[in-house]
JSON list of C-alpha atoms in Angstrom, two decimals:
[
{"chain": "V", "resi": 154, "resn": "MET", "atom": "CA", "xyz": [-11.44, 1.71, 13.06]},
{"chain": "V", "resi": 155, "resn": "PHE", "atom": "CA", "xyz": [-13.63, 3.67, 10.30]},
{"chain": "V", "resi": 156, "resn": "GLY", "atom": "CA", "xyz": [-16.68, 1.07, 10.86]},
{"chain": "V", "resi": 157, "resn": "THR", "atom": "CA", "xyz": [-14.70, -1.70, 10.06]},
{"chain": "V", "resi": 158, "resn": "GLN", "atom": "CA", "xyz": [-14.32, -5.06, 11.88]},
{"chain": "V", "resi": 159, "resn": "ASP", "atom": "CA", "xyz": [-12.12, -8.08, 12.01]},
{"chain": "V", "resi": 160, "resn": "LEU", "atom": "CA", "xyz": [-9.88, -6.50, 10.43]},
{"chain": "V", "resi": 161, "resn": "THR", "atom": "CA", "xyz": [-6.77, -8.96, 10.75]},
{"chain": "V", "resi": 162, "resn": "LEU", "atom": "CA", "xyz": [-8.93, -11.78, 9.28]},
{"chain": "V", "resi": 163, "resn": "PHE", "atom": "CA", "xyz": [-10.02, -9.29, 6.06]},
{"chain": "V", "resi": 164, "resn": "ILE", "atom": "CA", "xyz": [-6.07, -8.79, 5.16]},
{"chain": "V", "resi": 165, "resn": "ILE", "atom": "CA", "xyz": [-5.36, -12.17, 5.27]},
{"chain": "V", "resi": 166, "resn": "SER", "atom": "CA", "xyz": [-8.16, -13.06, 3.36]},
{"chain": "V", "resi": 167, "resn": "GLY", "atom": "CA", "xyz": [-7.78, -10.31, 0.90]},
{"chain": "V", "resi": 168, "resn": "LEU", "atom": "CA", "xyz": [-3.97, -11.38, 0.47]},
{"chain": "V", "resi": 169, "resn": "LEU", "atom": "CA", "xyz": [-4.88, -14.71, -0.19]},
{"chain": "V", "resi": 170, "resn": "LEU", "atom": "CA", "xyz": [-7.40, -14.23, -3.13]},
{"chain": "V", "resi": 171, "resn": "ASN", "atom": "CA", "xyz": [-4.96, -11.58, -4.41]},
{"chain": "V", "resi": 172, "resn": "ILE", "atom": "CA", "xyz": [-2.13, -14.47, -4.57]},
{"chain": "V", "resi": 173, "resn": "ALA", "atom": "CA", "xyz": [-4.95, -16.74, -6.51]},
{"chain": "V", "resi": 174, "resn": "PRO", "atom": "CA", "xyz": [-3.86, -16.86, -10.48]},
{"chain": "V", "resi": 175, "resn": "GLY", "atom": "CA", "xyz": [-6.26, -15.25, -12.72]},
{"chain": "V", "resi": 176, "resn": "PRO", "atom": "CA", "xyz": [-6.06, -12.46, -15.82]},
{"chain": "V", "resi": 177, "resn": "ASP", "atom": "CA", "xyz": [-4.17, -9.93, -13.95]},
{"chain": "V", "resi": 178, "resn": "SER", "atom": "CA", "xyz": [-1.39, -12.14, -12.75]},
{"chain": "V", "resi": 179, "resn": "LEU", "atom": "CA", "xyz": [-1.08, -13.60, -16.23]},
{"chain": "V", "resi": 180, "resn": "LEU", "atom": "CA", "xyz": [-0.27, -10.03, -17.41]},
{"chain": "V", "resi": 181, "resn": "ILE", "atom": "CA", "xyz": [2.04, -9.04, -15.40]},
{"chain": "V", "resi": 182, "resn": "MET", "atom": "CA", "xyz": [3.72, -11.99, -15.46]},
{"chain": "V", "resi": 183, "resn": "SER", "atom": "CA", "xyz": [3.93, -12.26, -19.38]},
{"chain": "V", "resi": 184, "resn": "ARG", "atom": "CA", "xyz": [4.89, -8.47, -19.25]},
{"chain": "V", "resi": 185, "resn": "SER", "atom": "CA", "xyz": [7.69, -8.77, -17.15]},
{"chain": "V", "resi": 186, "resn": "ALA", "atom": "CA", "xyz": [8.97, -12.11, -18.36]},
{"chain": "V", "resi": 187, "resn": "SER", "atom": "CA", "xyz": [9.21, -10.10, -21.81]},
{"chain": "V", "resi": 188, "resn": "GLN", "atom": "CA", "xyz": [9.99, -6.75, -21.30]},
{"chain": "V", "resi": 189, "resn": "GLY", "atom": "CA", "xyz": [11.29, -6.45, -17.46]},
{"chain": "V", "resi": 190, "resn": "TRP", "atom": "CA", "xyz": [10.25, -5.72, -14.38]},
{"chain": "V", "resi": 191, "resn": "ARG", "atom": "CA", "xyz": [8.79, -1.77, -15.48]},
{"chain": "V", "resi": 192, "resn": "ALA", "atom": "CA", "xyz": [6.58, -3.23, -17.65]},
{"chain": "V", "resi": 193, "resn": "GLY", "atom": "CA", "xyz": [5.03, -6.18, -15.29]},
{"chain": "V", "resi": 194, "resn": "VAL", "atom": "CA", "xyz": [5.42, -2.60, -12.78]},
{"chain": "V", "resi": 195, "resn": "SER", "atom": "CA", "xyz": [3.04, -0.97, -15.27]},
{"chain": "V", "resi": 196, "resn": "ALA", "atom": "CA", "xyz": [0.56, -3.51, -15.58]},
{"chain": "V", "resi": 197, "resn": "ALA", "atom": "CA", "xyz": [0.16, -3.93, -11.76]},
{"chain": "V", "resi": 198, "resn": "LEU", "atom": "CA", "xyz": [-0.35, -0.10, -11.86]},
{"chain": "V", "resi": 199, "resn": "GLY", "atom": "CA", "xyz": [-3.11, -0.50, -14.46]},
{"chain": "V", "resi": 200, "resn": "ILE", "atom": "CA", "xyz": [-4.73, -3.08, -12.27]},
{"chain": "V", "resi": 201, "resn": "GLY", "atom": "CA", "xyz": [-4.39, -1.23, -9.17]},
{"chain": "V", "resi": 202, "resn": "ALA", "atom": "CA", "xyz": [-6.18, 2.01, -11.06]},
{"chain": "V", "resi": 203, "resn": "GLY", "atom": "CA", "xyz": [-8.84, -0.38, -11.95]},
{"chain": "V", "resi": 204, "resn": "THR", "atom": "CA", "xyz": [-9.70, -1.73, -8.71]},
{"chain": "V", "resi": 205, "resn": "CYS", "atom": "CA", "xyz": [-9.69, 1.55, -7.43]},
{"chain": "V", "resi": 206, "resn": "VAL", "atom": "CA", "xyz": [-12.49, 2.45, -9.60]},
{"chain": "V", "resi": 207, "resn": "HIS", "atom": "CA", "xyz": [-14.56, -1.32, -8.41]},
{"chain": "V", "resi": 208, "resn": "VAL", "atom": "CA", "xyz": [-14.34, 0.16, -5.14]},
{"chain": "V", "resi": 209, "resn": "LEU", "atom": "CA", "xyz": [-15.26, 3.87, -5.49]},
{"chain": "V", "resi": 210, "resn": "ALA", "atom": "CA", "xyz": [-18.24, 2.38, -8.07]},
{"chain": "V", "resi": 211, "resn": "ALA", "atom": "CA", "xyz": [-19.02, -0.23, -4.80]},
{"chain": "V", "resi": 212, "resn": "ALA", "atom": "CA", "xyz": [-19.08, 2.26, -2.09]},
{"chain": "V", "resi": 213, "resn": "LEU", "atom": "CA", "xyz": [-21.16, 4.80, -4.15]},
{"chain": "V", "resi": 214, "resn": "GLY", "atom": "CA", "xyz": [-23.66, 1.81, -4.99]},
{"chain": "V", "resi": 215, "resn": "LEU", "atom": "CA", "xyz": [-22.85, 1.59, -8.67]},
{"chain": "V", "resi": 216, "resn": "SER", "atom": "CA", "xyz": [-21.54, -2.08, -8.24]},
{"chain": "V", "resi": 217, "resn": "ALA", "atom": "CA", "xyz": [-25.39, -2.92, -7.20]},
{"chain": "V", "resi": 218, "resn": "LEU", "atom": "CA", "xyz": [-26.82, -1.93, -10.43]},
{"chain": "V", "resi": 219, "resn": "LEU", "atom": "CA", "xyz": [-24.75, -4.72, -11.77]},
{"chain": "V", "resi": 220, "resn": "ALA", "atom": "CA", "xyz": [-26.10, -7.20, -8.81]},
{"chain": "V", "resi": 221, "resn": "THR", "atom": "CA", "xyz": [-29.87, -6.54, -9.61]},
{"chain": "V", "resi": 222, "resn": "SER", "atom": "CA", "xyz": [-29.35, -5.20, -13.69]},
{"chain": "V", "resi": 223, "resn": "ALA", "atom": "CA", "xyz": [-29.48, -7.90, -16.10]},
{"chain": "V", "resi": 224, "resn": "TRP", "atom": "CA", "xyz": [-29.16, -5.56, -18.66]},
{"chain": "V", "resi": 225, "resn": "ALA", "atom": "CA", "xyz": [-25.84, -3.82, -17.43]},
{"chain": "V", "resi": 226, "resn": "PHE", "atom": "CA", "xyz": [-24.35, -7.28, -16.41]},
{"chain": "V", "resi": 227, "resn": "THR", "atom": "CA", "xyz": [-24.88, -8.44, -19.57]},
{"chain": "V", "resi": 228, "resn": "VAL", "atom": "CA", "xyz": [-23.17, -5.15, -21.25]},
{"chain": "V", "resi": 229, "resn": "ILE", "atom": "CA", "xyz": [-20.06, -5.03, -18.93]},
{"chain": "V", "resi": 230, "resn": "LYS", "atom": "CA", "xyz": [-19.60, -8.85, -19.45]},
{"chain": "V", "resi": 231, "resn": "TRP", "atom": "CA", "xyz": [-19.41, -8.95, -23.10]},
{"chain": "V", "resi": 232, "resn": "VAL", "atom": "CA", "xyz": [-17.48, -5.84, -23.06]},
{"chain": "V", "resi": 233, "resn": "GLY", "atom": "CA", "xyz": [-14.93, -7.18, -20.61]},
{"chain": "V", "resi": 234, "resn": "ALA", "atom": "CA", "xyz": [-14.88, -10.61, -22.23]},
{"chain": "V", "resi": 235, "resn": "ALA", "atom": "CA", "xyz": [-14.14, -9.56, -25.68]},
{"chain": "V", "resi": 236, "resn": "TYR", "atom": "CA", "xyz": [-11.26, -7.49, -24.64]},
{"chain": "V", "resi": 237, "resn": "LEU", "atom": "CA", "xyz": [-9.63, -10.54, -23.02]},
{"chain": "V", "resi": 238, "resn": "VAL", "atom": "CA", "xyz": [-10.12, -12.17, -26.10]},
{"chain": "V", "resi": 239, "resn": "TYR", "atom": "CA", "xyz": [-8.35, -9.18, -28.24]},
{"chain": "V", "resi": 240, "resn": "ILE", "atom": "CA", "xyz": [-5.78, -9.61, -26.10]},
{"chain": "V", "resi": 241, "resn": "GLY", "atom": "CA", "xyz": [-5.40, -13.03, -25.94]},
{"chain": "V", "resi": 242, "resn": "LEU", "atom": "CA", "xyz": [-5.39, -12.60, -29.89]},
{"chain": "V", "resi": 243, "resn": "GLN", "atom": "CA", "xyz": [-3.06, -9.87, -29.83]},
{"chain": "V", "resi": 244, "resn": "MET", "atom": "CA", "xyz": [-0.51, -12.43, -27.91]},
{"chain": "V", "resi": 245, "resn": "LEU", "atom": "CA", "xyz": [-1.29, -15.27, -30.46]},
{"chain": "V", "resi": 246, "resn": "LEU", "atom": "CA", "xyz": [-1.02, -13.19, -33.48]},
{"chain": "V", "resi": 247, "resn": "SER", "atom": "CA", "xyz": [1.39, -10.40, -32.70]},
{"chain": "V", "resi": 248, "resn": "ARG", "atom": "CA", "xyz": [4.15, -9.92, -35.45]},
{"chain": "V", "resi": 249, "resn": "ARG", "atom": "CA", "xyz": [7.79, -11.35, -34.38]},
{"chain": "V", "resi": 250, "resn": "VAL", "atom": "CA", "xyz": [11.10, -10.49, -36.23]},
{"chain": "V", "resi": 251, "resn": "SER", "atom": "CA", "xyz": [12.47, -13.34, -37.47]},
{"chain": "V", "resi": 252, "resn": "THR", "atom": "CA", "xyz": [16.24, -14.08, -38.50]},
{"chain": "V", "resi": 253, "resn": "ALA", "atom": "CA", "xyz": [17.71, -17.16, -39.99]},
{"chain": "V", "resi": 254, "resn": "ALA", "atom": "CA", "xyz": [19.02, -17.65, -36.48]},
{"chain": "V", "resi": 255, "resn": "GLU", "atom": "CA", "xyz": [15.96, -16.98, -34.44]},
{"chain": "V", "resi": 256, "resn": "PRO", "atom": "CA", "xyz": [13.26, -18.44, -36.74]},
{"chain": "V", "resi": 257, "resn": "LEU", "atom": "CA", "xyz": [10.48, -17.45, -34.16]},
{"chain": "V", "resi": 258, "resn": "ALA", "atom": "CA", "xyz": [12.01, -14.19, -32.37]},
{"chain": "V", "resi": 259, "resn": "ALA", "atom": "CA", "xyz": [10.46, -12.49, -28.99]},
{"chain": "V", "resi": 260, "resn": "PRO", "atom": "CA", "xyz": [7.15, -10.34, -30.01]},
{"chain": "V", "resi": 261, "resn": "PRO", "atom": "CA", "xyz": [7.90, -6.71, -30.02]},
{"chain": "V", "resi": 262, "resn": "ALA", "atom": "CA", "xyz": [7.69, -4.43, -26.97]},
{"chain": "V", "resi": 263, "resn": "LEU", "atom": "CA", "xyz": [4.96, -2.15, -26.01]},
{"chain": "V", "resi": 264, "resn": "SER", "atom": "CA", "xyz": [5.22, 1.36, -24.27]},
{"chain": "V", "resi": 265, "resn": "TYR", "atom": "CA", "xyz": [4.57, 1.34, -20.58]},
{"chain": "V", "resi": 266, "resn": "ARG", "atom": "CA", "xyz": [1.45, 3.40, -21.38]},
{"chain": "V", "resi": 267, "resn": "LYS", "atom": "CA", "xyz": [-0.30, 0.97, -23.43]},
{"chain": "V", "resi": 268, "resn": "ILE", "atom": "CA", "xyz": [0.58, -1.82, -20.52]},
{"chain": "V", "resi": 269, "resn": "PHE", "atom": "CA", "xyz": [-1.14, 0.26, -18.04]},
{"chain": "V", "resi": 270, "resn": "ALA", "atom": "CA", "xyz": [-4.07, 0.57, -20.14]},
{"chain": "V", "resi": 271, "resn": "GLN", "atom": "CA", "xyz": [-3.97, -3.11, -20.54]},
{"chain": "V", "resi": 272, "resn": "GLY", "atom": "CA", "xyz": [-3.87, -3.83, -16.99]},
{"chain": "V", "resi": 273, "resn": "PHE", "atom": "CA", "xyz": [-6.88, -1.00, -16.27]},
{"chain": "V", "resi": 274, "resn": "LEU", "atom": "CA", "xyz": [-9.01, -2.21, -18.95]},
{"chain": "V", "resi": 275, "resn": "THR", "atom": "CA", "xyz": [-8.28, -5.98, -18.15]},
{"chain": "V", "resi": 276, "resn": "ASN", "atom": "CA", "xyz": [-9.66, -5.32, -14.27]},
{"chain": "V", "resi": 277, "resn": "VAL", "atom": "CA", "xyz": [-11.89, -2.63, -14.46]},
{"chain": "V", "resi": 278, "resn": "LEU", "atom": "CA", "xyz": [-14.30, -4.47, -17.45]},
{"chain": "V", "resi": 279, "resn": "ASN", "atom": "CA", "xyz": [-14.66, -7.60, -15.44]},
{"chain": "V", "resi": 280, "resn": "PRO", "atom": "CA", "xyz": [-17.86, -7.25, -13.82]},
{"chain": "V", "resi": 281, "resn": "LYS", "atom": "CA", "xyz": [-17.25, -10.38, -11.84]},
{"chain": "V", "resi": 282, "resn": "VAL", "atom": "CA", "xyz": [-14.77, -7.89, -9.73]},
{"chain": "V", "resi": 283, "resn": "ALA", "atom": "CA", "xyz": [-17.10, -5.51, -9.29]},
{"chain": "V", "resi": 284, "resn": "LEU", "atom": "CA", "xyz": [-19.51, -8.23, -7.81]},
{"chain": "V", "resi": 285, "resn": "PHE", "atom": "CA", "xyz": [-16.85, -9.79, -5.67]},
{"chain": "V", "resi": 286, "resn": "PHE", "atom": "CA", "xyz": [-16.36, -6.28, -3.74]},
{"chain": "V", "resi": 287, "resn": "LEU", "atom": "CA", "xyz": [-20.10, -5.71, -3.15]},
{"chain": "V", "resi": 288, "resn": "ALA", "atom": "CA", "xyz": [-20.16, -9.54, -1.67]},
{"chain": "V", "resi": 289, "resn": "PHE", "atom": "CA", "xyz": [-17.37, -9.91, 0.17]},
{"chain": "V", "resi": 290, "resn": "VAL", "atom": "CA", "xyz": [-16.19, -6.10, 2.02]},
{"chain": "V", "resi": 291, "resn": "PRO", "atom": "CA", "xyz": [-19.27, -5.48, 3.05]},
{"chain": "V", "resi": 292, "resn": "GLN", "atom": "CA", "xyz": [-18.51, -8.41, 5.47]},
{"chain": "V", "resi": 293, "resn": "PHE", "atom": "CA", "xyz": [-16.03, -6.57, 7.25]},
{"chain": "V", "resi": 294, "resn": "ILE", "atom": "CA", "xyz": [-18.19, -3.27, 7.97]},
{"chain": "V", "resi": 295, "resn": "ALA", "atom": "CA", "xyz": [-19.60, -3.30, 11.20]},
{"chain": "V", "resi": 296, "resn": "PRO", "atom": "CA", "xyz": [-23.41, -3.16, 11.24]},
{"chain": "V", "resi": 297, "resn": "ASP", "atom": "CA", "xyz": [-23.80, -0.10, 13.49]},
{"chain": "V", "resi": 298, "resn": "ALA", "atom": "CA", "xyz": [-21.33, 1.91, 11.30]},
{"chain": "V", "resi": 299, "resn": "ALA", "atom": "CA", "xyz": [-21.72, 5.70, 10.86]},
{"chain": "V", "resi": 300, "resn": "HIS", "atom": "CA", "xyz": [-20.50, 5.90, 7.44]},
{"chain": "V", "resi": 301, "resn": "LYS", "atom": "CA", "xyz": [-20.65, 2.52, 5.60]},
{"chain": "V", "resi": 302, "resn": "SER", "atom": "CA", "xyz": [-19.29, 4.34, 2.57]},
{"chain": "V", "resi": 303, "resn": "LEU", "atom": "CA", "xyz": [-16.35, 5.11, 4.34]},
{"chain": "V", "resi": 304, "resn": "ALA", "atom": "CA", "xyz": [-15.71, 2.01, 5.89]},
{"chain": "V", "resi": 305, "resn": "PHE", "atom": "CA", "xyz": [-15.98, 0.46, 2.40]},
{"chain": "V", "resi": 306, "resn": "ILE", "atom": "CA", "xyz": [-13.59, 2.63, 0.85]},
{"chain": "V", "resi": 307, "resn": "VAL", "atom": "CA", "xyz": [-11.05, 2.34, 3.79]},
{"chain": "V", "resi": 308, "resn": "LEU", "atom": "CA", "xyz": [-11.33, -1.55, 3.38]},
{"chain": "V", "resi": 309, "resn": "GLY", "atom": "CA", "xyz": [-11.26, -1.46, -0.51]},
{"chain": "V", "resi": 310, "resn": "ALA", "atom": "CA", "xyz": [-7.75, 1.01, 0.10]},
{"chain": "V", "resi": 311, "resn": "ILE", "atom": "CA", "xyz": [-6.47, -1.78, 2.19]},
{"chain": "V", "resi": 312, "resn": "PHE", "atom": "CA", "xyz": [-7.21, -4.45, -0.01]},
{"chain": "V", "resi": 313, "resn": "ASN", "atom": "CA", "xyz": [-6.13, -2.74, -3.18]},
{"chain": "V", "resi": 314, "resn": "PHE", "atom": "CA", "xyz": [-2.35, -1.70, -1.70]},
{"chain": "V", "resi": 315, "resn": "ASN", "atom": "CA", "xyz": [-2.08, -5.47, -0.42]},
{"chain": "V", "resi": 316, "resn": "GLY", "atom": "CA", "xyz": [-2.72, -6.30, -3.97]},
{"chain": "V", "resi": 317, "resn": "MET", "atom": "CA", "xyz": [0.01, -3.78, -5.04]},
{"chain": "V", "resi": 318, "resn": "LEU", "atom": "CA", "xyz": [2.52, -5.54, -2.62]},
{"chain": "V", "resi": 319, "resn": "TRP", "atom": "CA", "xyz": [2.10, -9.18, -4.15]},
{"chain": "V", "resi": 320, "resn": "CYS", "atom": "CA", "xyz": [1.62, -7.77, -7.77]},
{"chain": "V", "resi": 321, "resn": "ASN", "atom": "CA", "xyz": [5.14, -5.57, -7.88]},
{"chain": "V", "resi": 322, "resn": "PHE", "atom": "CA", "xyz": [6.55, -8.46, -6.16]},
{"chain": "V", "resi": 323, "resn": "LEU", "atom": "CA", "xyz": [5.60, -11.01, -8.80]},
{"chain": "V", "resi": 324, "resn": "ALA", "atom": "CA", "xyz": [6.06, -8.26, -11.53]},
{"chain": "V", "resi": 325, "resn": "ILE", "atom": "CA", "xyz": [9.77, -8.33, -9.83]},
{"chain": "V", "resi": 326, "resn": "PHE", "atom": "CA", "xyz": [10.34, -11.65, -9.58]},
{"chain": "V", "resi": 327, "resn": "THR", "atom": "CA", "xyz": [9.02, -12.75, -12.81]},
{"chain": "V", "resi": 328, "resn": "ALA", "atom": "CA", "xyz": [11.43, -10.56, -14.24]},
{"chain": "V", "resi": 329, "resn": "LEU", "atom": "CA", "xyz": [14.56, -11.95, -12.05]},
{"chain": "V", "resi": 330, "resn": "ALA", "atom": "CA", "xyz": [13.62, -15.70, -12.90]},
{"chain": "V", "resi": 331, "resn": "SER", "atom": "CA", "xyz": [13.46, -14.81, -16.54]},
{"chain": "V", "resi": 332, "resn": "ARG", "atom": "CA", "xyz": [16.89, -13.49, -16.46]},
{"chain": "V", "resi": 333, "resn": "ARG", "atom": "CA", "xyz": [18.18, -15.92, -14.15]},
{"chain": "V", "resi": 334, "resn": "LEU", "atom": "CA", "xyz": [16.50, -18.81, -16.45]},
{"chain": "V", "resi": 335, "resn": "ARG", "atom": "CA", "xyz": [17.85, -17.00, -19.40]},
{"chain": "V", "resi": 336, "resn": "LEU", "atom": "CA", "xyz": [14.99, -17.25, -21.96]},
{"chain": "V", "resi": 337, "resn": "GLN", "atom": "CA", "xyz": [15.81, -17.49, -25.42]},
{"chain": "V", "resi": 338, "resn": "PRO", "atom": "CA", "xyz": [13.77, -15.14, -27.45]},
{"chain": "V", "resi": 339, "resn": "TRP", "atom": "CA", "xyz": [11.80, -18.52, -29.27]},
{"chain": "V", "resi": 340, "resn": "LEU", "atom": "CA", "xyz": [10.91, -19.64, -25.84]},
{"chain": "V", "resi": 341, "resn": "ARG", "atom": "CA", "xyz": [9.49, -16.01, -24.90]},
{"chain": "V", "resi": 342, "resn": "ALA", "atom": "CA", "xyz": [7.42, -15.92, -28.01]},
{"chain": "V", "resi": 343, "resn": "TRP", "atom": "CA", "xyz": [6.30, -19.75, -27.14]},
{"chain": "V", "resi": 344, "resn": "LEU", "atom": "CA", "xyz": [5.05, -18.44, -23.66]},
{"chain": "V", "resi": 345, "resn": "ASN", "atom": "CA", "xyz": [3.34, -15.57, -25.10]},
{"chain": "V", "resi": 346, "resn": "ARG", "atom": "CA", "xyz": [1.17, -17.41, -27.01]},
{"chain": "V", "resi": 347, "resn": "ALA", "atom": "CA", "xyz": [0.64, -19.81, -24.12]},
{"chain": "V", "resi": 348, "resn": "ILE", "atom": "CA", "xyz": [-0.60, -17.12, -22.22]},
{"chain": "V", "resi": 349, "resn": "GLY", "atom": "CA", "xyz": [-2.47, -15.41, -25.21]},
{"chain": "V", "resi": 350, "resn": "ALA", "atom": "CA", "xyz": [-4.50, -19.03, -25.15]},
{"chain": "V", "resi": 351, "resn": "LEU", "atom": "CA", "xyz": [-5.08, -18.63, -21.46]},
{"chain": "V", "resi": 352, "resn": "PHE", "atom": "CA", "xyz": [-6.57, -15.25, -22.17]},
{"chain": "V", "resi": 353, "resn": "LEU", "atom": "CA", "xyz": [-8.59, -16.46, -25.00]},
{"chain": "V", "resi": 354, "resn": "SER", "atom": "CA", "xyz": [-10.36, -19.19, -22.71]},
{"chain": "V", "resi": 355, "resn": "PHE", "atom": "CA", "xyz": [-10.77, -16.41, -19.69]},
{"chain": "V", "resi": 356, "resn": "GLY", "atom": "CA", "xyz": [-12.72, -14.46, -22.14]},
{"chain": "V", "resi": 357, "resn": "LEU", "atom": "CA", "xyz": [-14.84, -17.34, -23.48]},
{"chain": "V", "resi": 358, "resn": "LYS", "atom": "CA", "xyz": [-15.28, -18.28, -19.87]},
{"chain": "V", "resi": 359, "resn": "LEU", "atom": "CA", "xyz": [-16.56, -14.89, -19.07]},
{"chain": "V", "resi": 360, "resn": "ALA", "atom": "CA", "xyz": [-18.92, -14.28, -21.81]},
{"chain": "V", "resi": 361, "resn": "LEU", "atom": "CA", "xyz": [-20.18, -17.71, -20.83]},
{"chain": "V", "resi": 362, "resn": "ALA", "atom": "CA", "xyz": [-20.80, -16.74, -17.30]},
{"chain": "V", "resi": 363, "resn": "SER", "atom": "CA", "xyz": [-23.70, -16.05, -15.54]},
{"chain": "V", "resi": 364, "resn": "LYS", "atom": "CA", "xyz": [-24.24, -13.77, -12.44]}
]
């Protein structure tokens, strides 16, 4: 169909890859835990929009530039790493409203638009996501496909759709679990700090990564 092959294997592999933890999942979980499922869904939609950019870039051959140009890869890598570090520091150093009863209250809420932008930039500024699509998706395009770019876009859309199912499930599940556990504001603040530290580590790991 549309020049694809082994579609069932592609769907199963894509689901397993989406379930694997990373910066995207952590962002969704942190926003859902601190602001509810709508915030988590906003982050998920931003991540999905970023994935669309990667799919189109790979289909048009732009991702091949990252694979062949050390300069382009380095620029995107450093920008992406800087943004991950920025988010991590923002979580670690965000101002908190303190009271005598709650000496460490939950961090201030972000607008859904800002959360969407965070999800989008976290995903789209990661050059390894672009290289992943360039390496993974072509394995499921038939060698004799008449329109390989169309096949790439179809597979990318399927991957992104499955990813959105998982991301939205993660957002809703995390919000429900947070409500069920009745996390206190001080515990949410420390959770925010822990996730901020993880984002710092992701940013440093990306900055030190080679192709």
